[in-house]
mmCIF file of C-alpha atoms in Angstrom:
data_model
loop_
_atom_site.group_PDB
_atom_site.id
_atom_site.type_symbol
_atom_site.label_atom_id
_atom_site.label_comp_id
_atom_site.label_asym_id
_atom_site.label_seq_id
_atom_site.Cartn_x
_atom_site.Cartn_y
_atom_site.Cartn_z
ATOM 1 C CA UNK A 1 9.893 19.431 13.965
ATOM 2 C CA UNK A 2 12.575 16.715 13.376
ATOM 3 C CA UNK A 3 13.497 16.997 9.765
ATOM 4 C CA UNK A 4 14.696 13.500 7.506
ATOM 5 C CA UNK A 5 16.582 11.245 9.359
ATOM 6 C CA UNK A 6 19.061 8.143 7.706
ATOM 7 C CA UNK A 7 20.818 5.474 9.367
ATOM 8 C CA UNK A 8 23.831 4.507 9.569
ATOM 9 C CA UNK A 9 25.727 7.445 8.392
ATOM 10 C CA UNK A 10 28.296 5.507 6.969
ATOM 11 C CA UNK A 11 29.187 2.534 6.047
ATOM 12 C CA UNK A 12 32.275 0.070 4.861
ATOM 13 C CA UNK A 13 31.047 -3.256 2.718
ATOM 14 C CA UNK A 14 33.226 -5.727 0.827
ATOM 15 C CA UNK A 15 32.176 -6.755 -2.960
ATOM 16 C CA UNK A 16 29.258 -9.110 -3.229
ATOM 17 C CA UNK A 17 27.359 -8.379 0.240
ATOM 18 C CA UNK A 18 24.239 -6.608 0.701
ATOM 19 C CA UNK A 19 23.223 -3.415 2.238
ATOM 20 C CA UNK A 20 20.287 -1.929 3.795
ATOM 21 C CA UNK A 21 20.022 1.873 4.276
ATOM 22 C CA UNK A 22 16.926 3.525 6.318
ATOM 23 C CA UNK A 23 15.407 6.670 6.246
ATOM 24 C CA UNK A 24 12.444 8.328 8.534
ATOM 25 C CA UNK A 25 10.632 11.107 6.722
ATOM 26 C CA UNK A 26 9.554 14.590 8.061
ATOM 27 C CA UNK A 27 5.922 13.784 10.529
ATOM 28 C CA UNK A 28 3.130 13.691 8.313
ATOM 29 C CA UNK A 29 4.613 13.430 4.540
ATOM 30 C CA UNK A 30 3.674 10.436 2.949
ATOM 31 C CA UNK A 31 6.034 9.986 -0.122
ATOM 32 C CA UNK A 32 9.715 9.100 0.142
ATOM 33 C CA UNK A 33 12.167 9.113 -2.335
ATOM 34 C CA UNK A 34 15.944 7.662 -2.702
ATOM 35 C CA UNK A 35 18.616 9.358 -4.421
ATOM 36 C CA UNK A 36 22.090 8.395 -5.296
ATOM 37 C CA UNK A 37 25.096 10.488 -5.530
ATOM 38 C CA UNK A 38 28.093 9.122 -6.646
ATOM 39 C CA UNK A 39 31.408 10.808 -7.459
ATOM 40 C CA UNK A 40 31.119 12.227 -10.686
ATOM 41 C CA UNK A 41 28.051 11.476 -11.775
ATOM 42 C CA UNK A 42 25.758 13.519 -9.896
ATOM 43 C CA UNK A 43 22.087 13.068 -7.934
ATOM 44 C CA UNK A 44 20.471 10.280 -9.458
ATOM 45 C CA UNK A 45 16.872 9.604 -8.648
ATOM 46 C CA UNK A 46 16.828 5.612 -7.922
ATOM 47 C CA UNK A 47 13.494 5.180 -6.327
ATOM 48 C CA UNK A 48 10.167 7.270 -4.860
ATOM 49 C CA UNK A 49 7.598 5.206 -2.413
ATOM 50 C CA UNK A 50 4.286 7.054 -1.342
ATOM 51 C CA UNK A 51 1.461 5.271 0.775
ATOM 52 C CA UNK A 52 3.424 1.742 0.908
ATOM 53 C CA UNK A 53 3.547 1.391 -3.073
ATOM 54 C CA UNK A 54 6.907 1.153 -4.980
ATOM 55 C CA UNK A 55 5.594 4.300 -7.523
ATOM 56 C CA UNK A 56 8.546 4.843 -9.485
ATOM 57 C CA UNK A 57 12.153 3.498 -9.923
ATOM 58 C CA UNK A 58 15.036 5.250 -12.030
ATOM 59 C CA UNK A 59 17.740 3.587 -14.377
ATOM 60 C CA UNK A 60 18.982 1.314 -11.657
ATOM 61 C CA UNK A 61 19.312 -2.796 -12.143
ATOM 62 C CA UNK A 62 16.865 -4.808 -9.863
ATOM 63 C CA UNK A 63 19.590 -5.278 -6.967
ATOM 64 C CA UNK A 64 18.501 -2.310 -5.759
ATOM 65 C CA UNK A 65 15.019 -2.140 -4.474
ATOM 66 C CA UNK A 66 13.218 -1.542 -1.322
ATOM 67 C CA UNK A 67 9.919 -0.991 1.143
ATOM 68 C CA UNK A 68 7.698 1.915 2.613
ATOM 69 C CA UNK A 69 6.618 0.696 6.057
ATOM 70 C CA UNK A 70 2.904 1.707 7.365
ATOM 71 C CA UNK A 71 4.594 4.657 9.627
ATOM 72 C CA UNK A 72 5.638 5.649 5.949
ATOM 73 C CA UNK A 73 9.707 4.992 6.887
ATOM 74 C CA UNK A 74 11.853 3.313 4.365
ATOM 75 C CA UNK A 75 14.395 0.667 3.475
ATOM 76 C CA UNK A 76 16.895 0.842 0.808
ATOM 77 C CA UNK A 77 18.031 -2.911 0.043
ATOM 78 C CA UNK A 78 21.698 -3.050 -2.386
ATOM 79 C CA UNK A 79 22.093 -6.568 -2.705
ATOM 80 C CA UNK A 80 25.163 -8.022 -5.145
ATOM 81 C CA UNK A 81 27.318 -5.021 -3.851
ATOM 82 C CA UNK A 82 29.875 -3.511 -6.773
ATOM 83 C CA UNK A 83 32.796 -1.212 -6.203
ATOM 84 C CA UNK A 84 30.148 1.311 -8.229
ATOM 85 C CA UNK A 85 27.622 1.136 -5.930
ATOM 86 C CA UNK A 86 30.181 3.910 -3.835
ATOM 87 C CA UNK A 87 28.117 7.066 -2.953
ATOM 88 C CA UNK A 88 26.124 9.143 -0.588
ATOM 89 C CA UNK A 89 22.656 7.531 -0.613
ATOM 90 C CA UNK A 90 20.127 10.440 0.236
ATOM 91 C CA UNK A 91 16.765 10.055 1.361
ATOM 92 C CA UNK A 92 13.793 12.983 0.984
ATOM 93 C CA UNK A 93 10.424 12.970 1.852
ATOM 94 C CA UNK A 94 7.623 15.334 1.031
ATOM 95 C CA UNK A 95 3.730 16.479 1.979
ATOM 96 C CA UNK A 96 2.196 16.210 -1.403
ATOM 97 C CA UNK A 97 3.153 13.599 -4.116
ATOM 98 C CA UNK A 98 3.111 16.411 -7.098
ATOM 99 C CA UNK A 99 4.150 19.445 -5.738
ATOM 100 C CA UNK A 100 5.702 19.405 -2.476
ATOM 101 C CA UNK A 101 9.203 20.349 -1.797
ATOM 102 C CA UNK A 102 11.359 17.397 -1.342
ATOM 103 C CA UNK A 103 13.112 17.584 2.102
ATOM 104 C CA UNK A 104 16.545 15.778 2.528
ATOM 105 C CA UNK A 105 18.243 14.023 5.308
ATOM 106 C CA UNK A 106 21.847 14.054 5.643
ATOM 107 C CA UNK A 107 22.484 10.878 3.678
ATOM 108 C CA UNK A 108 24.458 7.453 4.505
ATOM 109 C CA UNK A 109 27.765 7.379 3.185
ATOM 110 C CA UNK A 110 28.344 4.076 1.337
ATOM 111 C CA UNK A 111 32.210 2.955 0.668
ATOM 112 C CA UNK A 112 32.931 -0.616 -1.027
ATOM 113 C CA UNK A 113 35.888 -2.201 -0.759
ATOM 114 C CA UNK B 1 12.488 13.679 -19.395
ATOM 115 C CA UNK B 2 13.335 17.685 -18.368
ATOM 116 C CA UNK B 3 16.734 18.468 -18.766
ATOM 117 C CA UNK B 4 18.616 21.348 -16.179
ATOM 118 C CA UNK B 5 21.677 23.030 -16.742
ATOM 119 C CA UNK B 6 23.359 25.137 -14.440
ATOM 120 C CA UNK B 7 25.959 28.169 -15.227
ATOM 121 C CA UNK B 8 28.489 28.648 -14.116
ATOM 122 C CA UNK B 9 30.503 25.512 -13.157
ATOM 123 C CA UNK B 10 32.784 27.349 -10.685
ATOM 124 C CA UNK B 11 32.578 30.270 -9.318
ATOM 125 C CA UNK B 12 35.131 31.608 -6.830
ATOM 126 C CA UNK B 13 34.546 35.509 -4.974
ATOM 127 C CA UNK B 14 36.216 37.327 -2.319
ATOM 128 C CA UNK B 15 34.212 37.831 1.235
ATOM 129 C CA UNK B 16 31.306 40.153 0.861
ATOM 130 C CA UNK B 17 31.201 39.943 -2.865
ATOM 131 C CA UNK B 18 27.734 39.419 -4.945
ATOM 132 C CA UNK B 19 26.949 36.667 -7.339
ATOM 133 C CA UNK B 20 24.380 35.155 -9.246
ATOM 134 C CA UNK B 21 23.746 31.734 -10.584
ATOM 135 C CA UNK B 22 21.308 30.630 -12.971
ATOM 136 C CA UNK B 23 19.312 27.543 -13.643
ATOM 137 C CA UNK B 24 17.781 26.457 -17.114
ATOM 138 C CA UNK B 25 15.232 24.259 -17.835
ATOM 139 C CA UNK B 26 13.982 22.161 -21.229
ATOM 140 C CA UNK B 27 10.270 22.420 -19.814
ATOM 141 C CA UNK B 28 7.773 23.657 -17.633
ATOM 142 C CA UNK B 29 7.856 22.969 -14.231
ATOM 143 C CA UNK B 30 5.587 22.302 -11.253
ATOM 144 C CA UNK B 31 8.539 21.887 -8.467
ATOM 145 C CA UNK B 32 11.938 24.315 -8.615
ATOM 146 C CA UNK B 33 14.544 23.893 -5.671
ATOM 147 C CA UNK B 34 17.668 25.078 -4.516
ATOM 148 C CA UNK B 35 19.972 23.728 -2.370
ATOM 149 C CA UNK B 36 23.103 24.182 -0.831
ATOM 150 C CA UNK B 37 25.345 20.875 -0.193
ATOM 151 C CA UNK B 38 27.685 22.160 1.977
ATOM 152 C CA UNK B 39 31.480 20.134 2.899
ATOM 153 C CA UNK B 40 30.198 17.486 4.969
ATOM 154 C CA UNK B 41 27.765 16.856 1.996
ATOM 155 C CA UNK B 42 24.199 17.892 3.778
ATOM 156 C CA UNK B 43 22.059 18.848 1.244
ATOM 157 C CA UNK B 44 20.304 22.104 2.548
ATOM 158 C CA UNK B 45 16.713 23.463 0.781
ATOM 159 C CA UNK B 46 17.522 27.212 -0.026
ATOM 160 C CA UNK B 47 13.998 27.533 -1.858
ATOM 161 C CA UNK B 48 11.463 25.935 -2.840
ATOM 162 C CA UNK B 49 10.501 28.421 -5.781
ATOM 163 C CA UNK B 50 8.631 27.015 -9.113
ATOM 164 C CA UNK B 51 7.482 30.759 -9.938
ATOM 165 C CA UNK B 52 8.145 34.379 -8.261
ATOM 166 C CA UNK B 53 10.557 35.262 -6.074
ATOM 167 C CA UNK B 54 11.642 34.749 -2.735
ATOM 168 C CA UNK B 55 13.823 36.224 -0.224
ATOM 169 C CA UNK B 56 15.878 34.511 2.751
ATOM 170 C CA UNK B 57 18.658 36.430 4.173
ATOM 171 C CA UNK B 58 21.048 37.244 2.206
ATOM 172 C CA UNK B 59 20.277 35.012 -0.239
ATOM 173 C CA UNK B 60 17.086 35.491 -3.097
ATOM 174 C CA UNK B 61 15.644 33.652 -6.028
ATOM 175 C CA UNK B 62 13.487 34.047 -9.146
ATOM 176 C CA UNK B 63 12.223 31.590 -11.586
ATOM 177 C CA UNK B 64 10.815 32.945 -14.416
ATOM 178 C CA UNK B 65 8.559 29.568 -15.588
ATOM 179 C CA UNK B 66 7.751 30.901 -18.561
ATOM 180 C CA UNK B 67 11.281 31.738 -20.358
ATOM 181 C CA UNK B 68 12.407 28.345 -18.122
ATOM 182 C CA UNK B 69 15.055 29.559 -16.064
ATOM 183 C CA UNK B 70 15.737 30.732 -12.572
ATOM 184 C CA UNK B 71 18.453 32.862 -10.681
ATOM 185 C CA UNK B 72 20.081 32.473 -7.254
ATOM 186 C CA UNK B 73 21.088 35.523 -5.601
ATOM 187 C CA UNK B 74 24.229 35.692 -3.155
ATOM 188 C CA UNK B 75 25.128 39.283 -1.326
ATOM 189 C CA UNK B 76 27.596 39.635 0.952
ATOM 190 C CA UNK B 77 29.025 36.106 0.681
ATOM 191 C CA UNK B 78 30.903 34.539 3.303
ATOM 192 C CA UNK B 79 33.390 31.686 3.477
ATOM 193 C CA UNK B 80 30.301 29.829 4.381
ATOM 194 C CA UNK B 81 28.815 30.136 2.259
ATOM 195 C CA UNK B 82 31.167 27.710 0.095
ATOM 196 C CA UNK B 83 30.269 24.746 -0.802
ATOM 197 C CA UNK B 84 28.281 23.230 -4.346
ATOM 198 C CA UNK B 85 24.626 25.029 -5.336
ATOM 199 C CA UNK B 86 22.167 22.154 -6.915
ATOM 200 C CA UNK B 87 18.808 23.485 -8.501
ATOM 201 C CA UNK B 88 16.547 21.055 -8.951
ATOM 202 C CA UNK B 89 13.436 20.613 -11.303
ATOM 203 C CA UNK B 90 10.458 18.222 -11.477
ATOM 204 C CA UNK B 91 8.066 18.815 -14.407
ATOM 205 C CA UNK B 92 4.355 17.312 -15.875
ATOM 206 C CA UNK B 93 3.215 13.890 -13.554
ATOM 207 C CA UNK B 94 7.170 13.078 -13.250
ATOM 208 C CA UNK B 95 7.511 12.175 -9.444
ATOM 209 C CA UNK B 96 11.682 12.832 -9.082
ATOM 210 C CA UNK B 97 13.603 15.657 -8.827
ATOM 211 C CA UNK B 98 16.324 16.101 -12.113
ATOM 212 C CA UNK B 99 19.075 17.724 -10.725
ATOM 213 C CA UNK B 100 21.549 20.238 -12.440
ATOM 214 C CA UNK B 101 25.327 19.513 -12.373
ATOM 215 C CA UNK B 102 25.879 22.061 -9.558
ATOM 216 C CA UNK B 103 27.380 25.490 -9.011
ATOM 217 C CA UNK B 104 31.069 25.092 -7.356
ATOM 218 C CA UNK B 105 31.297 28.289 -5.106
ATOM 219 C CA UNK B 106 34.474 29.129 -3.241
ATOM 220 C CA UNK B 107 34.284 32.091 -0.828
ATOM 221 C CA UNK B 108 37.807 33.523 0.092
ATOM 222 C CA UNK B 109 38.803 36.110 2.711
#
Protein backbone atom coordinates (compact mmCIF):
# COMPACT_ATOMS: atom_id res chain seq x y z
CA UNK A 1 0.00 0.00 0.00
CA UNK A 2 1.65 3.32 -1.08
CA UNK A 3 1.72 5.44 2.00
CA UNK A 4 1.38 9.75 1.72
CA UNK A 5 2.99 11.09 -1.05
CA UNK A 6 4.09 15.22 -1.53
CA UNK A 7 5.42 16.93 -4.40
CA UNK A 8 8.03 18.61 -5.05
CA UNK A 9 10.30 17.73 -2.28
CA UNK A 10 11.84 20.89 -2.23
CA UNK A 11 11.67 23.95 -3.26
CA UNK A 12 13.62 27.56 -3.70
CA UNK A 13 11.09 30.81 -4.04
CA UNK A 14 12.02 34.50 -3.95
CA UNK A 15 9.86 37.00 -1.59
CA UNK A 16 6.45 37.89 -2.89
CA UNK A 17 5.69 34.74 -5.27
CA UNK A 18 3.36 32.04 -4.67
CA UNK A 19 3.62 28.43 -4.01
CA UNK A 20 1.64 25.40 -4.44
CA UNK A 21 2.51 22.18 -2.54
CA UNK A 22 0.54 18.71 -3.27
CA UNK A 23 -0.06 15.84 -1.37
CA UNK A 24 -1.85 12.27 -2.29
CA UNK A 25 -3.24 10.55 0.77
CA UNK A 26 -3.00 6.80 1.77
CA UNK A 27 -6.02 4.75 -0.80
CA UNK A 28 -9.19 5.06 0.82
CA UNK A 29 -8.77 7.87 3.72
CA UNK A 30 -10.82 10.68 3.15
CA UNK A 31 -9.46 13.56 5.40
CA UNK A 32 -6.19 15.38 4.78
CA UNK A 33 -4.49 17.62 6.84
CA UNK A 34 -1.43 20.25 6.38
CA UNK A 35 1.10 20.88 8.86
CA UNK A 36 3.89 23.32 9.09
CA UNK A 37 7.19 22.94 10.63
CA UNK A 38 9.36 25.65 10.80
CA UNK A 39 12.71 26.01 12.57
CA UNK A 40 12.05 26.63 15.99
CA UNK A 41 8.73 26.71 16.30
CA UNK A 42 7.57 23.32 15.96
CA UNK A 43 4.49 21.27 14.01
CA UNK A 44 1.88 23.64 13.49
CA UNK A 45 -1.47 22.42 12.32
CA UNK A 46 -2.39 25.01 9.33
CA UNK A 47 -5.24 23.26 7.69
CA UNK A 48 -7.45 19.70 7.67
CA UNK A 49 -9.81 18.98 4.39
CA UNK A 50 -12.16 15.82 4.55
CA UNK A 51 -14.77 14.99 1.69
CA UNK A 52 -13.84 18.26 -0.48
CA UNK A 53 -14.76 20.78 2.49
CA UNK A 54 -12.14 23.21 3.97
CA UNK A 55 -13.14 21.79 7.85
CA UNK A 56 -10.71 23.52 9.84
CA UNK A 57 -7.80 26.05 9.49
CA UNK A 58 -5.14 26.92 12.33
CA UNK A 59 -3.62 30.44 13.28
CA UNK A 60 -2.41 31.08 9.78
CA UNK A 61 -3.30 34.56 7.70
CA UNK A 62 -5.58 33.94 4.59
CA UNK A 63 -2.47 33.65 2.09
CA UNK A 64 -2.41 30.36 2.88
CA UNK A 65 -5.31 28.28 1.85
CA UNK A 66 -6.09 25.44 -0.36
CA UNK A 67 -8.43 22.49 -2.10
CA UNK A 68 -9.39 18.70 -1.59
CA UNK A 69 -9.90 17.32 -5.11
CA UNK A 70 -12.79 14.52 -5.66
CA UNK A 71 -9.89 11.64 -5.63
CA UNK A 72 -9.53 13.31 -2.07
CA UNK A 73 -5.68 14.73 -3.08
CA UNK A 74 -4.72 18.15 -2.01
CA UNK A 75 -3.26 21.54 -2.82
CA UNK A 76 -1.51 23.77 -0.50
CA UNK A 77 -1.62 27.42 -2.12
CA UNK A 78 1.19 30.18 -0.15
CA UNK A 79 0.55 33.14 -2.01
CA UNK A 80 2.45 36.68 -0.84
CA UNK A 81 5.57 34.47 0.01
CA UNK A 82 7.66 35.86 3.33
CA UNK A 83 11.13 34.85 4.36
CA UNK A 84 8.84 33.14 7.41
CA UNK A 85 6.98 31.10 5.39
CA UNK A 86 10.61 28.75 5.48
CA UNK A 87 9.72 25.16 6.61
CA UNK A 88 8.98 21.57 5.92
CA UNK A 89 5.30 21.57 4.85
CA UNK A 90 3.91 18.01 5.85
CA UNK A 91 0.94 16.49 4.61
CA UNK A 92 -1.16 13.44 6.58
CA UNK A 93 -4.10 11.77 5.77
CA UNK A 94 -6.29 9.46 7.76
CA UNK A 95 -9.40 6.69 7.57
CA UNK A 96 -11.71 8.22 10.05
CA UNK A 97 -12.15 12.04 10.67
CA UNK A 98 -12.16 11.56 14.74
CA UNK A 99 -10.06 8.89 15.52
CA UNK A 100 -7.84 7.66 12.95
CA UNK A 101 -4.16 7.82 13.09
CA UNK A 102 -2.82 10.55 11.02
CA UNK A 103 -0.31 9.12 8.44
CA UNK A 104 2.52 11.46 7.13
CA UNK A 105 4.31 11.84 3.91
CA UNK A 106 7.76 12.90 3.78
CA UNK A 107 7.05 16.61 3.45
CA UNK A 108 8.19 19.43 0.79
CA UNK A 109 10.94 21.39 1.90
CA UNK A 110 10.17 25.11 1.40
CA UNK A 111 13.33 27.69 1.38
CA UNK A 112 12.65 31.57 0.60
CA UNK A 113 15.06 33.67 -0.47
CA UNK B 1 -7.05 23.77 23.20
CA UNK B 2 -4.96 20.48 24.82
CA UNK B 3 -1.67 21.32 25.72
CA UNK B 4 1.47 18.39 25.46
CA UNK B 5 4.64 18.52 27.02
CA UNK B 6 7.32 16.25 26.51
CA UNK B 7 10.36 15.33 29.06
CA UNK B 8 13.12 15.25 28.54
CA UNK B 9 14.40 17.79 25.95
CA UNK B 10 17.61 15.85 25.16
CA UNK B 11 18.51 12.82 25.83
CA UNK B 12 21.84 11.33 24.74
CA UNK B 13 22.77 7.16 25.59
CA UNK B 14 25.45 4.91 24.63
CA UNK B 15 24.56 1.85 22.04
CA UNK B 16 22.37 -0.72 23.64
CA UNK B 17 21.32 1.47 26.48
CA UNK B 18 17.45 1.79 27.71
CA UNK B 19 15.42 4.91 27.93
CA UNK B 20 12.16 6.19 28.45
CA UNK B 21 10.34 9.28 27.44
CA UNK B 22 7.20 10.58 28.59
CA UNK B 23 4.36 12.56 27.20
CA UNK B 24 1.82 14.77 29.26
CA UNK B 25 -1.32 15.91 28.43
CA UNK B 26 -3.85 18.93 29.82
CA UNK B 27 -6.91 16.64 28.73
CA UNK B 28 -8.40 13.61 27.66
CA UNK B 29 -7.69 12.27 24.54
CA UNK B 30 -9.28 10.31 21.69
CA UNK B 31 -5.97 10.13 19.31
CA UNK B 32 -2.18 9.59 21.01
CA UNK B 33 0.84 9.19 18.49
CA UNK B 34 4.35 8.77 18.39
CA UNK B 35 6.66 9.41 15.94
CA UNK B 36 10.07 9.32 15.09
CA UNK B 37 11.44 12.25 12.66
CA UNK B 38 14.49 10.91 11.78
CA UNK B 39 17.72 13.27 9.94
CA UNK B 40 16.31 13.66 6.66
CA UNK B 41 13.16 14.92 8.57
CA UNK B 42 10.53 11.89 7.66
CA UNK B 43 8.18 11.82 10.18
CA UNK B 44 7.71 8.02 11.05
CA UNK B 45 4.29 6.70 13.16
CA UNK B 46 5.85 4.62 16.09
CA UNK B 47 2.20 4.14 17.63
CA UNK B 48 -0.82 4.99 17.37
CA UNK B 49 -1.76 4.41 21.18
CA UNK B 50 -4.68 6.66 22.92
CA UNK B 51 -4.96 3.89 25.80
CA UNK B 52 -2.98 0.47 26.67
CA UNK B 53 0.03 -0.55 25.54
CA UNK B 54 1.70 -1.63 22.61
CA UNK B 55 4.73 -3.36 21.57
CA UNK B 56 6.91 -3.00 18.23
CA UNK B 57 10.35 -4.25 18.34
CA UNK B 58 12.33 -2.92 20.48
CA UNK B 59 10.44 -0.16 21.06
CA UNK B 60 6.90 -0.06 23.52
CA UNK B 61 4.37 2.44 24.70
CA UNK B 62 1.71 3.11 27.35
CA UNK B 63 -0.70 5.86 27.77
CA UNK B 64 -2.33 5.92 30.80
CA UNK B 65 -5.61 8.31 29.62
CA UNK B 66 -6.73 8.67 32.77
CA UNK B 67 -3.63 10.29 34.82
CA UNK B 68 -2.95 12.00 31.03
CA UNK B 69 0.34 10.88 30.21
CA UNK B 70 2.12 8.30 28.15
CA UNK B 71 5.67 6.61 28.02
CA UNK B 72 7.91 5.58 25.11
CA UNK B 73 10.05 2.73 25.66
CA UNK B 74 13.61 2.35 23.92
CA UNK B 75 15.84 -1.04 24.66
CA UNK B 76 18.78 -1.70 23.14
CA UNK B 77 19.12 1.61 21.27
CA UNK B 78 21.09 2.00 18.30
CA UNK B 79 22.70 4.93 16.52
CA UNK B 80 19.53 4.73 14.58
CA UNK B 81 17.72 5.15 16.40
CA UNK B 82 18.76 9.02 16.74
CA UNK B 83 16.92 11.42 15.64
CA UNK B 84 13.82 13.83 17.48
CA UNK B 85 10.64 11.73 19.24
CA UNK B 86 7.21 13.90 18.68
CA UNK B 87 4.04 12.58 20.64
CA UNK B 88 1.18 13.86 19.46
CA UNK B 89 -2.40 14.39 20.96
CA UNK B 90 -5.86 15.23 19.56
CA UNK B 91 -8.64 15.57 22.18
CA UNK B 92 -12.85 16.20 22.32
CA UNK B 93 -14.27 17.08 18.37
CA UNK B 94 -10.72 18.92 17.76
CA UNK B 95 -9.73 17.61 14.20
CA UNK B 96 -5.57 18.39 14.44
CA UNK B 97 -2.97 16.81 16.00
CA UNK B 98 -1.09 19.26 18.98
CA UNK B 99 2.24 18.25 18.94
CA UNK B 100 4.81 18.18 21.91
CA UNK B 101 8.16 20.03 21.54
CA UNK B 102 10.02 16.75 20.85
CA UNK B 103 12.46 14.40 22.53
CA UNK B 104 16.20 15.09 21.09
CA UNK B 105 17.79 11.51 21.24
CA UNK B 106 21.43 10.97 20.36
CA UNK B 107 22.61 7.34 20.22
CA UNK B 108 26.50 7.00 20.47
CA UNK B 109 28.74 3.95 19.97
Amino acid sequence: EAGVTQSPTHLIKTRGQQVTLRCSPISGHTSVYWYQQALGLGLQFLLWYDEGEERNRGNFPPRFSGRQFPNYSSELNVNALELEDSALYLCASSLLQANGAQHFGDGTRLSIL
Amino acid sequence: GIQVEQSPPDLILQEGANSTLRCNFSDSVNNLQWFHQNPWGQLINLFYIPSGTKQNGRLSATTVATERYSLLYISSSQTTDSGVYFCAARGGTASKLTFGTGTRLQVTL
